[in-house]
Short mmCIF file of C-alpha atoms in Angstrom, two decimals:
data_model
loop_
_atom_site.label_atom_id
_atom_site.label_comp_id
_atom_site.label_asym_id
_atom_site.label_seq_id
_atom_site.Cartn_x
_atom_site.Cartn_y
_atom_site.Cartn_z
CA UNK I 1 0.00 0.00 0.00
CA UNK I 2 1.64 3.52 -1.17
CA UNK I 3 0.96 6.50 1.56
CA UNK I 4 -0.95 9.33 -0.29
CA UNK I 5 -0.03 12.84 0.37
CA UNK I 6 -2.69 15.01 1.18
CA UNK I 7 -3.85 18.40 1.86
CA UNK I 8 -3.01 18.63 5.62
CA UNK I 9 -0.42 16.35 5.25
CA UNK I 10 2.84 18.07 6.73
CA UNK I 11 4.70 16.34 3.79
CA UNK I 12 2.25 17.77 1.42
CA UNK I 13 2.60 21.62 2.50
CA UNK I 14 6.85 21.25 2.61
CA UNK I 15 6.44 19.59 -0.77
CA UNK I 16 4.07 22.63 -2.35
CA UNK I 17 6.91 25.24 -0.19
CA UNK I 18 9.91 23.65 -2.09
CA UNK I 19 7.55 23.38 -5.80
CA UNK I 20 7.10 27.57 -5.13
CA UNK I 21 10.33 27.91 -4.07
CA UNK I 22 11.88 26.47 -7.31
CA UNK I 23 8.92 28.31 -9.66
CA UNK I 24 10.14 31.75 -8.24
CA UNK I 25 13.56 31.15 -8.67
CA UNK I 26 12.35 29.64 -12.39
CA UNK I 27 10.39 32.65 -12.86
CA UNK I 28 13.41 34.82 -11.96
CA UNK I 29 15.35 33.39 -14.46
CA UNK I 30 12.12 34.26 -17.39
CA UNK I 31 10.53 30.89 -17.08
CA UNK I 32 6.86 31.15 -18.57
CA UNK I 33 5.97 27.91 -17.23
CA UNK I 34 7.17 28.62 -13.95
CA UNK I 35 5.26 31.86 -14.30
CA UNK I 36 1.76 30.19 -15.08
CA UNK I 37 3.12 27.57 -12.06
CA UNK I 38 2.63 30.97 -9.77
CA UNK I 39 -0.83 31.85 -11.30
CA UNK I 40 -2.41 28.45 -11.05
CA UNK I 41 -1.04 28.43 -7.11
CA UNK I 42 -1.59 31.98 -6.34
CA UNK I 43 -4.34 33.14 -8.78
CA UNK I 44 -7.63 32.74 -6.65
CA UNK I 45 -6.04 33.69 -3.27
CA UNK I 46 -4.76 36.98 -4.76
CA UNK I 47 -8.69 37.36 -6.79
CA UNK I 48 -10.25 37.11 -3.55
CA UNK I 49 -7.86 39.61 -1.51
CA UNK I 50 -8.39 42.18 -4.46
CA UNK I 51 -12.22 41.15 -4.08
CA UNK I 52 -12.09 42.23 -1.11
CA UNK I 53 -10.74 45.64 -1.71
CA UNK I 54 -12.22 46.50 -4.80
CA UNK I 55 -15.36 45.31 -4.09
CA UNK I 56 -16.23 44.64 -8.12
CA UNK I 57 -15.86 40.77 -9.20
CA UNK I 58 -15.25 42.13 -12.77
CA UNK I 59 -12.61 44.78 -11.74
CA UNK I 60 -11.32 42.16 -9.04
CA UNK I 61 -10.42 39.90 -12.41
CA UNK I 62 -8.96 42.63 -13.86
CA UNK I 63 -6.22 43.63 -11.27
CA UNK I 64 -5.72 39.72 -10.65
CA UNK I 65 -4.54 39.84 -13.90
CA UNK I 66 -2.95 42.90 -13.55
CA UNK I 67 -1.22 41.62 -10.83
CA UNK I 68 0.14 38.67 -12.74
CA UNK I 69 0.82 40.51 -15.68
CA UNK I 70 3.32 42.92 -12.85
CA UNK I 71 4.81 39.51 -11.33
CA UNK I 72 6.56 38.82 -15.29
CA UNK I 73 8.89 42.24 -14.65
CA UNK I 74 8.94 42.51 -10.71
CA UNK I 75 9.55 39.11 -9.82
CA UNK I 76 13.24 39.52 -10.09
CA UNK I 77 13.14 42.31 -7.42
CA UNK I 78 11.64 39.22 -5.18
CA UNK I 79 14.09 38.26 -2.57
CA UNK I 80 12.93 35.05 0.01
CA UNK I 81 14.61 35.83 2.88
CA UNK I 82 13.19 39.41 3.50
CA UNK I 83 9.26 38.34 3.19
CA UNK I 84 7.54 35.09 2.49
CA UNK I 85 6.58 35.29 -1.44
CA UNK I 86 2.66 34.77 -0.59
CA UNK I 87 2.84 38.19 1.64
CA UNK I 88 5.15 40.06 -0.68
CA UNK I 89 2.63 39.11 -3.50
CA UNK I 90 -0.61 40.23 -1.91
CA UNK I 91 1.46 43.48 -1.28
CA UNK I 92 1.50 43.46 -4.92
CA UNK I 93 -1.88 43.15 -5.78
CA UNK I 94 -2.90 45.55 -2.21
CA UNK I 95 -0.94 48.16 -4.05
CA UNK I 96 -2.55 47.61 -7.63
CA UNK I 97 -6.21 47.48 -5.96
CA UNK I 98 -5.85 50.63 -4.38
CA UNK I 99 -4.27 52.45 -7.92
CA UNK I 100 -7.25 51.47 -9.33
CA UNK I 101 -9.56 52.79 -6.81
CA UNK I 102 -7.58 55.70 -7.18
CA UNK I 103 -7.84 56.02 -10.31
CA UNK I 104 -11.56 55.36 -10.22
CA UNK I 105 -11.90 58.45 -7.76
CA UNK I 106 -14.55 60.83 -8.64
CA UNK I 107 -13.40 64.50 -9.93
CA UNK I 108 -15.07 66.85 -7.43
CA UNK I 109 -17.76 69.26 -9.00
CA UNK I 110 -15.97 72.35 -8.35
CA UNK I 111 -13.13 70.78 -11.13
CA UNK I 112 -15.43 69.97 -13.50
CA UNK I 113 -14.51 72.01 -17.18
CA UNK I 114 -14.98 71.15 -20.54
CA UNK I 115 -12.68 70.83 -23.01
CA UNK I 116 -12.10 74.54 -23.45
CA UNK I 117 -10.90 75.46 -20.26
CA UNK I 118 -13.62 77.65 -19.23
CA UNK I 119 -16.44 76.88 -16.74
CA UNK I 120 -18.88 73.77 -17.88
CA UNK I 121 -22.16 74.01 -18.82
CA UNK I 122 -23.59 70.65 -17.83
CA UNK I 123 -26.62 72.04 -16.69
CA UNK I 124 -28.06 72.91 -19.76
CA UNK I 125 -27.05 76.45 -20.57
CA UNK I 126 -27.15 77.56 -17.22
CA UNK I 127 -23.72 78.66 -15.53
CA UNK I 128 -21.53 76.38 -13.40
CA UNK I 129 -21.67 78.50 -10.17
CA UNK I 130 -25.75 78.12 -10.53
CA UNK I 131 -25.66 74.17 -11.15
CA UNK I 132 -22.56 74.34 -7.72
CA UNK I 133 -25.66 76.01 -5.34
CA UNK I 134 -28.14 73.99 -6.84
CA UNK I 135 -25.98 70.70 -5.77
CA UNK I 136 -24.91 72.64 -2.55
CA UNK I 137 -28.46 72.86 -1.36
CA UNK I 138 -29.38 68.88 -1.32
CA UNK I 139 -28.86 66.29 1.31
CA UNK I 140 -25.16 64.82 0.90
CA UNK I 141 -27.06 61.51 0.27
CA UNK I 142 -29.11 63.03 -2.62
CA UNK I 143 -25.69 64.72 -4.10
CA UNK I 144 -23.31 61.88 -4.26
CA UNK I 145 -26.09 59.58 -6.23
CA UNK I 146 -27.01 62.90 -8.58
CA UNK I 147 -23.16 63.27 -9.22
CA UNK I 148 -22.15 59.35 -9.71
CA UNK I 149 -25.11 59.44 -12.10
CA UNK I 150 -24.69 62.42 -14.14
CA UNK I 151 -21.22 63.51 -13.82
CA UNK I 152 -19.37 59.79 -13.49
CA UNK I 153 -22.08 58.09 -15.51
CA UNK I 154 -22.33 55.25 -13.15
CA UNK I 155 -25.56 53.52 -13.23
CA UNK I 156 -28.30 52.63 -10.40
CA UNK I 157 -26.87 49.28 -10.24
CA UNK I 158 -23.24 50.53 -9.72
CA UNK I 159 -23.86 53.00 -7.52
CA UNK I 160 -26.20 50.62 -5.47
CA UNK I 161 -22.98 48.37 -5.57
CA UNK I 162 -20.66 51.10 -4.20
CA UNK I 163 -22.46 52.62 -1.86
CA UNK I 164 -23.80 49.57 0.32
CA UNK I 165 -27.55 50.39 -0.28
CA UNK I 166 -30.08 48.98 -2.79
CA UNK I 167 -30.55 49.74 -5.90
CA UNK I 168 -34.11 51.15 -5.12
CA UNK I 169 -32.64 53.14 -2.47
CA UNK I 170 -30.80 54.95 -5.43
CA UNK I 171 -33.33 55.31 -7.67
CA UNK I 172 -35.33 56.81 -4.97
CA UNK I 173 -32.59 59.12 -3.86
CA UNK I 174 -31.77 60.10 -7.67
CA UNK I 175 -35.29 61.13 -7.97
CA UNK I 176 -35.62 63.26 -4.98
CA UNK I 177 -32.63 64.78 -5.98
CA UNK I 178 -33.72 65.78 -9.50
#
């Protein structure tokens, strides 16, 4: 009878340790196969962390794979005895996560121009500084949904998504607003 290795098996969790610790130093050396070894260990654990963070499953799948798609040119600046690879990676994708909320970050309406530099005219011919006290008069509830709607173009569903409440909270809110 052979012994099986499994899951909780000590043997099993030294024998996965030593298989990433020759991928990485693989991958160092430009290793594709060593690389895709790393995604196939690493890619769900790192999906779920950005998950968590981003709070999108679509734009979770996108910096997972902008995460990976990093790991080809920064693995090299990986070095095993400062950090454990597993927490030096999720540092990885924490960092991406967070550029993309970043970059995701709403333009406040004060900054809001058009393309020729002078003050917008979203508001239908009406002057910025008029459409500024209009928004300046509603609840801060009301204004964040009006502005993710109109301004950021985000729609009920994503705003419902971001915001924690129900997406016939928004539409309720959006139409007070208006």
């Amino acid at each position: 009878m052979t012994s099986r290795v499994t899951p909780t098996d000590p043997n099993s969790e030294q024998l996965m340790s030593a298989r990433v610790a020759q991928a990485i130093q693989r991958a160092q050396q430009g290793d594709r196969e060593a690389l895709g070894f790393l995604y196939t260990r690493y890619a769900d654990d790192v999906h779920g962390y950005v998950r968590s963070i981003v709070k999108d499953p679509h734009e979770a799948e996108d910096v997972t794979q902008q995460v990976f798609a990093k790991l080809i040119n920064a693995i090299g600046k990986y070095e095993s005895r400062r950090v454990p690879f597993v927490a030096w990676l999720m540092r990885v994708a924490r960092n991406l996560a967070i550029d993309h909320l970043r970059a995701q970050r709403m333009v406040p309406v004060e900054e809001v121009r058009t393309s020729d530099g002078g003050s917008g005219d979203p508001a239908g011919g009406r002057p910025m500084s008029e459409l500024q006290e209009a928004l300046s008069t509603l609840p801060p509830d009301q204004r964040e949904v009006l502005v993710l709607r109109h301004f950021a173009g985000f729609s009920p569903v994503e705003i419902a998504t971001r915001s924690g409440r129900s997406e016939g909270s928004i539409h309720g809110l959006h139409h007070r607003a208006r």
